[in-house]
XYZ file of C-alpha atoms in Angstrom:
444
model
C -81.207 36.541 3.608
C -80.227 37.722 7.272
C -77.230 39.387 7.564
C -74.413 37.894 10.345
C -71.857 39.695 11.814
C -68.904 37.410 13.197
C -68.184 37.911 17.479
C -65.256 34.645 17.481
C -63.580 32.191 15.899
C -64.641 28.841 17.365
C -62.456 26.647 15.860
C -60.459 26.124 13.013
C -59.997 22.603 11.137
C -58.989 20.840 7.885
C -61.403 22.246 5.306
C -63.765 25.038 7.234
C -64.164 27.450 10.221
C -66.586 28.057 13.155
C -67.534 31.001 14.618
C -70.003 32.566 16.747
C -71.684 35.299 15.332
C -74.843 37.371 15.464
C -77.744 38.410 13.389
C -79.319 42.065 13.382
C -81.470 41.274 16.327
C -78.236 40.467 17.947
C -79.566 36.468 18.536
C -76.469 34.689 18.380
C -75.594 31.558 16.205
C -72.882 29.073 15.112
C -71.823 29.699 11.251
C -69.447 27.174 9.705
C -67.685 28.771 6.783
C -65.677 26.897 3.534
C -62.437 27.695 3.820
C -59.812 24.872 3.214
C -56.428 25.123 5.318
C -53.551 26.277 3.440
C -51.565 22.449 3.575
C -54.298 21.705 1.528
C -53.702 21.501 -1.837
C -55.305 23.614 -4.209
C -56.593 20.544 -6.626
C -58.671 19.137 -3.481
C -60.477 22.035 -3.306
C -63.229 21.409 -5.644
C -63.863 17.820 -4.079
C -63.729 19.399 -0.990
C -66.537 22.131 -1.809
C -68.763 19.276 -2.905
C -68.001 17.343 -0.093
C -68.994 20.483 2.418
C -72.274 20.827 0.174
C -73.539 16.892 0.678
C -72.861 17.737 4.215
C -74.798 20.879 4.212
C -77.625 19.059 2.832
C -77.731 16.234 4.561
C -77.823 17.812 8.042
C -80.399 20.728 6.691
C -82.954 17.084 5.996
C -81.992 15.187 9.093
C -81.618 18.005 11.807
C -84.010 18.168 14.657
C -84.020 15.901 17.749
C -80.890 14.197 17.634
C -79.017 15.858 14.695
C -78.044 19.798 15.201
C -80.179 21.642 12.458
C -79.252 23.946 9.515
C -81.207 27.348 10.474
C -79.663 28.778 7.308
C -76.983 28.394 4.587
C -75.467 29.904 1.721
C -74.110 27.439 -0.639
C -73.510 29.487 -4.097
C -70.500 31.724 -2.709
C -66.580 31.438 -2.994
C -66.990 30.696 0.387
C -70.180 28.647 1.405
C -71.092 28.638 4.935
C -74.320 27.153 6.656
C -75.997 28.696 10.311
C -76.443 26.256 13.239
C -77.667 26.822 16.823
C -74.761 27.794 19.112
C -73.648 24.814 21.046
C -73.701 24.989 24.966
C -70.958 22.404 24.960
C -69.162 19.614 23.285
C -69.182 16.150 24.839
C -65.508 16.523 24.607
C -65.996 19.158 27.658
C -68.549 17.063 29.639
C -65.803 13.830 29.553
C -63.561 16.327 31.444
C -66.223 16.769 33.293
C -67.007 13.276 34.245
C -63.795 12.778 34.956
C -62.677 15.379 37.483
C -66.553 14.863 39.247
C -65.187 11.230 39.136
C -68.814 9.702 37.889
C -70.617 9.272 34.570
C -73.498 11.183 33.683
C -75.993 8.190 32.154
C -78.108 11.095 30.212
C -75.758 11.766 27.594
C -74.972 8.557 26.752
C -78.398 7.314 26.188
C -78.987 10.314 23.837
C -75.552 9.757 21.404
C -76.961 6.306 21.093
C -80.285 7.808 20.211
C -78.851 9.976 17.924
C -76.633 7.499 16.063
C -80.008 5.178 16.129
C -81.765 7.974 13.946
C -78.739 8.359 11.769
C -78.380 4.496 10.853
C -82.014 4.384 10.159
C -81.897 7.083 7.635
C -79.250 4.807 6.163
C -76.235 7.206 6.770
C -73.139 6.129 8.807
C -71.144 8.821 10.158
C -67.945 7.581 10.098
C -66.218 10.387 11.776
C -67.485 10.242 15.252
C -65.921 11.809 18.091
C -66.733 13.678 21.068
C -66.085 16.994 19.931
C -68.971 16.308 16.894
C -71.195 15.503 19.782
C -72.584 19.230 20.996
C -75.668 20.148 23.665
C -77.922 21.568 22.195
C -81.731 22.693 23.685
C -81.910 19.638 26.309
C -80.014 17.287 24.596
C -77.062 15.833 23.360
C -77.327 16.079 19.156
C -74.578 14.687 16.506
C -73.076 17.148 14.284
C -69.841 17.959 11.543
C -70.074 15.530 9.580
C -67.324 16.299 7.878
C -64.710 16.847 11.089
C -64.880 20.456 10.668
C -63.541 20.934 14.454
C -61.275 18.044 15.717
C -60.719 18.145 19.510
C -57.360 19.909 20.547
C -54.362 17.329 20.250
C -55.776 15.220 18.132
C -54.323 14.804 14.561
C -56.677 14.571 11.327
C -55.601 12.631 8.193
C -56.521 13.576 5.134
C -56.401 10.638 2.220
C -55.942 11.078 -1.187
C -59.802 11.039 -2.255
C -60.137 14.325 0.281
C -61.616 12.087 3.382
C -60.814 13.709 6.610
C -61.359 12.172 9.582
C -60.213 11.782 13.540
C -57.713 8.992 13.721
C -58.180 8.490 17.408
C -61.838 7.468 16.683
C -61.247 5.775 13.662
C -62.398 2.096 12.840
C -59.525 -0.500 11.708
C -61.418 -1.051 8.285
C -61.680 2.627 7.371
C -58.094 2.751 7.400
C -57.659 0.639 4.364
C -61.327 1.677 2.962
C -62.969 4.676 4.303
C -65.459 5.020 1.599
C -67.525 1.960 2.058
C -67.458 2.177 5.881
C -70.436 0.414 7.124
C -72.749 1.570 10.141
C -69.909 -1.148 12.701
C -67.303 1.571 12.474
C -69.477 4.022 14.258
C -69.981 0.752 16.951
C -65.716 1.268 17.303
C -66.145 5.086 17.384
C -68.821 4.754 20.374
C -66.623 1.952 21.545
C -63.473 4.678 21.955
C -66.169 7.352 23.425
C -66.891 5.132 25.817
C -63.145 4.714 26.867
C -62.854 7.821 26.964
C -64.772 7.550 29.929
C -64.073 4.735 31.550
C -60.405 4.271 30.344
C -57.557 4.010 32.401
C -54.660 4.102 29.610
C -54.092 6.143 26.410
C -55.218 4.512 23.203
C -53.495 3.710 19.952
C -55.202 3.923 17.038
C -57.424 0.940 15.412
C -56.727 -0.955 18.516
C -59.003 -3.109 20.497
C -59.845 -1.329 23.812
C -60.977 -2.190 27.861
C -61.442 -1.029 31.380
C -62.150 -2.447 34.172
C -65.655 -3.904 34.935
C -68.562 -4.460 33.203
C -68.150 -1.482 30.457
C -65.056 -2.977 29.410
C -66.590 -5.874 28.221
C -68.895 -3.819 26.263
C -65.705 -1.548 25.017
C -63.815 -4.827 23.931
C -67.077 -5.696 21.778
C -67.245 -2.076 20.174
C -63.950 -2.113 19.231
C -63.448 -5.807 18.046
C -61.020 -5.855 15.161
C -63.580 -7.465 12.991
C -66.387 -5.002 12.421
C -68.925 -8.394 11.709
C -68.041 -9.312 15.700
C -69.054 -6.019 17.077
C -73.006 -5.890 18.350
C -75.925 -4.192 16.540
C -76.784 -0.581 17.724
C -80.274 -2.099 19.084
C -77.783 -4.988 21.586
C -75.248 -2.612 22.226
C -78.300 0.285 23.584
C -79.449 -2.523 25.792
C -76.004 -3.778 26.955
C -75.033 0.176 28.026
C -77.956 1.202 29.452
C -78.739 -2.106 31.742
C -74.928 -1.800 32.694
C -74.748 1.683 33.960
C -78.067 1.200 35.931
C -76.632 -1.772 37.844
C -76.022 -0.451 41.572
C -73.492 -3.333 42.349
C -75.279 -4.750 45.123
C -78.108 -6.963 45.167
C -81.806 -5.275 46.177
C -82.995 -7.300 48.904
C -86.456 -8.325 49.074
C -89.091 -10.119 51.487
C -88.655 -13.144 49.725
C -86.251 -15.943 50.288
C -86.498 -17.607 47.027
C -86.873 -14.166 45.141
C -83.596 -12.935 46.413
C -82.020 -15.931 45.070
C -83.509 -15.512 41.951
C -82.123 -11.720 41.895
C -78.469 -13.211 42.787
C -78.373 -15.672 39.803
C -79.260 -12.711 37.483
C -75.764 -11.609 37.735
C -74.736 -14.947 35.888
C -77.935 -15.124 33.557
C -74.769 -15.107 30.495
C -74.130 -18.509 31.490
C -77.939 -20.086 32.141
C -79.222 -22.951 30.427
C -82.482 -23.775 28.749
C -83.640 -25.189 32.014
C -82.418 -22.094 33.615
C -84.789 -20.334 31.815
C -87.848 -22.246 32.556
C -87.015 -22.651 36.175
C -86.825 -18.555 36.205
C -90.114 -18.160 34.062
C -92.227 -20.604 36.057
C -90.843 -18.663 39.680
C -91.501 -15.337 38.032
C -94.683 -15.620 36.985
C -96.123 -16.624 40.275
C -94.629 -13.358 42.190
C -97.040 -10.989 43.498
C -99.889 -13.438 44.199
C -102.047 -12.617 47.422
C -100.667 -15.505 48.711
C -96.981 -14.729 48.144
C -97.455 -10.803 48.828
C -99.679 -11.254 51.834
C -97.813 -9.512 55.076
C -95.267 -7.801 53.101
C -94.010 -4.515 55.095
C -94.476 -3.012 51.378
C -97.198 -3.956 50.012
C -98.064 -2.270 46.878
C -98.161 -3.398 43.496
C -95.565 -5.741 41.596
C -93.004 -5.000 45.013
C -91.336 -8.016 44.842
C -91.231 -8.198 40.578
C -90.194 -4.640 40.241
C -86.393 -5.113 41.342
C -86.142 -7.964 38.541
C -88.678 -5.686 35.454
C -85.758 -3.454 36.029
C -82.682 -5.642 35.713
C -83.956 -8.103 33.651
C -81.249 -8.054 30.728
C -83.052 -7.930 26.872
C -81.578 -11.434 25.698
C -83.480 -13.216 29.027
C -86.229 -11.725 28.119
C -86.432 -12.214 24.393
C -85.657 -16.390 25.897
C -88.907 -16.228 28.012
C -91.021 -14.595 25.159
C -89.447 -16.666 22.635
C -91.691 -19.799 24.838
C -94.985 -18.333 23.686
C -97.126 -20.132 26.338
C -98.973 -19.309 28.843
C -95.909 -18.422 31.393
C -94.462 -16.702 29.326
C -97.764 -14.523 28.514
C -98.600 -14.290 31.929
C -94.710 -12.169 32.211
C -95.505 -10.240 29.624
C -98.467 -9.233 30.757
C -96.483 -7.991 33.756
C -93.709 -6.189 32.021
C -96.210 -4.109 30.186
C -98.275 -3.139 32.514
C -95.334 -2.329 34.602
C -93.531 -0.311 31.551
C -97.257 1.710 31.002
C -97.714 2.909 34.123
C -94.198 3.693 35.672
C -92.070 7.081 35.269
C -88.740 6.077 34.798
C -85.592 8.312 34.271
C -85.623 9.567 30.897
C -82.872 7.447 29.986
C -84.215 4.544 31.332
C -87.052 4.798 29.361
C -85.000 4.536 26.543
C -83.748 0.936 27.749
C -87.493 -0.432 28.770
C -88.572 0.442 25.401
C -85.565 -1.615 24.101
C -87.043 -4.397 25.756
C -90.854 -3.896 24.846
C -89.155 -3.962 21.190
C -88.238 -6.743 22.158
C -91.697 -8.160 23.313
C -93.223 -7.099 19.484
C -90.195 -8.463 17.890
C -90.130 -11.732 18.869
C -93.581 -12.054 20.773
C -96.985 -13.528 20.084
C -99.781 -11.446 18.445
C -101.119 -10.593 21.367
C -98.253 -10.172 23.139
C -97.056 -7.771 19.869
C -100.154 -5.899 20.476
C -99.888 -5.313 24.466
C -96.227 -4.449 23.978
C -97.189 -2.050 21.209
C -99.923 -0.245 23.067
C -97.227 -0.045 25.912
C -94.860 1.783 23.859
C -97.337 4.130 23.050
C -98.175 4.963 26.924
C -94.078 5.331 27.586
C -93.798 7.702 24.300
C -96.673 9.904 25.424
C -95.645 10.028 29.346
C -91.820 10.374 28.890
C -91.961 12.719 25.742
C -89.022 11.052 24.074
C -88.888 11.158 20.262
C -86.736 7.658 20.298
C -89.503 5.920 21.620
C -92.100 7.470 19.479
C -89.831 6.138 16.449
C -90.132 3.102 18.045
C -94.259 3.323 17.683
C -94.315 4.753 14.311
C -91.598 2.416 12.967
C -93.762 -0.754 14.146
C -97.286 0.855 12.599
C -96.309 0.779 8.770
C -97.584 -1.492 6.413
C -94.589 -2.969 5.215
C -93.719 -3.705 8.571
C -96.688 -5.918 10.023
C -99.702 -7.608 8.275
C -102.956 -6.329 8.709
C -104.203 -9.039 11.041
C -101.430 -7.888 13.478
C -102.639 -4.105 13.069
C -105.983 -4.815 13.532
C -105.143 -6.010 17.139
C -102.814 -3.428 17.667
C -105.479 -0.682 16.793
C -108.235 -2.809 19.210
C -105.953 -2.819 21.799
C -104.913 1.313 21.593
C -108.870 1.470 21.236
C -109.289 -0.416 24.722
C -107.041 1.463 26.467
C -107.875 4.899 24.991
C -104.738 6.178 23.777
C -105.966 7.054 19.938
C -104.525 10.488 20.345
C -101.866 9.043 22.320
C -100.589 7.108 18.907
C -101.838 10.165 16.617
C -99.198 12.563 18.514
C -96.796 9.730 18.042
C -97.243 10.017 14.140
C -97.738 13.847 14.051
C -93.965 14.296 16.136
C -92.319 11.995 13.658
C -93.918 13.785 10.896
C -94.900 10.628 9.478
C -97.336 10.227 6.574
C -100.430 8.346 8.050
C -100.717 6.677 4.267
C -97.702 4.652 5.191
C -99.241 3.355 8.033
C -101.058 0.045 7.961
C -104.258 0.219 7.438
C -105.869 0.221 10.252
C -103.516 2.069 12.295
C -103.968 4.741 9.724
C -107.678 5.133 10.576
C -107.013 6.622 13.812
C -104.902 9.259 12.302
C -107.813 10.354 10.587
């Protein structure tokens, strides 16, 4: 076992220590130690130590992309303690940030979201997040302390009688009265405060509903709706973030009477009607027809779709798609081919493969299958482990029959992107064998 000699204390909070330390090649690290404050008493202890343990363990099996990893750990002493990669910076610092810079970074928002995403599929719910368990780490913005090891400074912690310890600032209404069965809506509140945080205008009390101004505090009064079955799922609330902090306010103005209405009544597409709908869908599938593109001054592929692929909201889509005839084919045909063969902002990315979910979720089976070998293109060109989740999650077995893999797999096989999907399943580290069928033969 390497040998660390400490440099700092970090921080200090209820039931352990941080610290910056070393090793003998002088590489320096992060090691958070047991070591229970002195107001706590002495009969918690033992809980406690378990408690730090689970934690240990959990983050030593999840840790990677989106979770900060264990590097190494020592679990057996008086005092256990567990190595992690020293933090660049806690999103607690980059709100400050934000705030005197007066703008939002989009970036690190898209990647807590990812994160929580990874830890809600694992079946875990964090139930103590906060921006000061949110640290940088290699590129990326990772969730870590579990256990609220390092609260932010001001902030009080409150510990219960069955040795839970959490951030009260952050904290869900329900997990007040019932912290133990706290189900995967009272990290939606946490993100919901987060997101005050930065767009805020007042100080919060606790297990309040929030707002702000504009379109985020719509999405902060959802988060943080008293009733945890009111606020949206982590895949709708991914979609309503991301499409709201890429709106530019204006309206993009194209060559096209009749297309820059269309792009007007998109601000309002919460309050359209079935026929709204079908109007839309019949008027969007004719764009970028010889005849309508002839004589543009920019004349290059999809130039008068591309302002509405990129502000079309999820639920409008999933409406079109939901028709399953030949208008509605003939769209997502063009989203597809648009999501393939565009480089987007990373985070972006993120929200076009929410909406090519969307596509295989509620699609035909060839719609499924274009939308599916579009994924794969986005996962391979962008790089981004979320999306290739999204790939490998949609491949298994128990997920989609074998008629529906079998024209998934054609349709990879058409478009050549066999080692496209296979580096999909490799990053994941997912075991071709619970792949369908015939998804698994081009792991092979």
């Amino acid at each position: 076992m390497a040998t660390y000699t400490e440099i700092k204390l970090i921080g200090r909070g209820g039931f352990g220590a941080v610290e910056e330390v070393k090793d003998e090649k002088d590489n320096r690290f992060a090691r958070k130690t047991f070591a229970p404050s002195s107001t706590i008493s002495a009969g918690f202890h033992d809980k406690l130590r378990k408690r730090f343990r689970r934690e240990v363990l959990t983050q030593q099996e999840l840790g990677g992309s989106e979770i900060i990893p264990v590097l190494d750990h020592d679990l057996s002493g008086s005092e256990p303690w567990f190595i992690m990669p020293l933090a660049e910076k806690t999103y607690t610092e980059e709100i400050a940030d934000n705030k005197s810079a007066g703008s939002v970074e989009i970036e690190p928002i898209a990647d807590i979201l990812n994160s929580l995403q990874r830890l809600h599929d694992e079946r875990y719910v964090h139930r103590d997040l906060n921006p000061n368990n949110i640290l940088f780490h290699d590129g990326a913005w990772k969730l870590s302390d579990l256990g609220a090891v390092l609260p932010p400074s001001g902030q009080t912690m409150t510990l219960t009688e069955d040795t839970i310890i959490f951030t009260e600032k952050y904290c869900a209404p329900e997990q007040r009265q019932d912290f133990h069965n706290a189900q995967a809506s009272a990290d939606i509140y946490s993100f919901g405060c987060i997101l005050h945080d930065l767009f805020g205008q007042y100080d919060r009390t606790p297990y309040a509903k929030h707002s702000a101004t504009g379109g985020m505090g719509v999405i902060i009064e959802k988060c943080t709706d008293p009733k945890p079955d009111r606020r949206p799922s982590l895949k709708i609330l991914r979609s309503l973030v991301l499409d709201t902090l890429f709106e530019e306010g204006g309206h993009c103005e194209v060559d096209d009477e009749e297309a820059n209405k269309w792009l007007e009544k998109l601000d309002s597409v919460n309050d359209w009607i079935d026929a709204d709908y079908d109007d839309f869908a019949r008027f969007f599938a004719t764009l970028d027809t010889e005849e309508r593109t002839e004589g543009l001054e920019n004349e290059w592929v999809y130039s008068l779709s591309t302002p509405f692929l990129t502000r079309l909201p999820s639920e409008a889509l999933k409406k079109i798609v939901e028709r399953g005839d030949g208008i509605s084919s003939a769209i997502v045909e063009k989203y597809c081919y648009w999501a393939a063969s565009t480089r987007f902002l990373f985070n972006f990315a993120d929200s076009v493969c929410g909406r090519l979910t969307t596509i295989f979720d509620h699609g035909t089976p060839s719609d499924q299958a274009l939308a599916f070998a579009s994924l794969v293109q986005l996962a391979e060109s962008h790089n981004r482990w979320y999306i290739m989740r999204c790939v490998v999650r949609r491949s298994k077995e128990d997920v989609i029959d074998s008629g529906l893999a079998k024209r998934m797999a054609i349709e990879l096989m058409t478009e050549e992107l066999e080692w496209s999907f296979k580096r999909c399943v490799l990053t994941i580290k997912e075991e071709p064998s619970s792949l369908s069928p015939a998804l698994a033969k081009i792991c092979d």
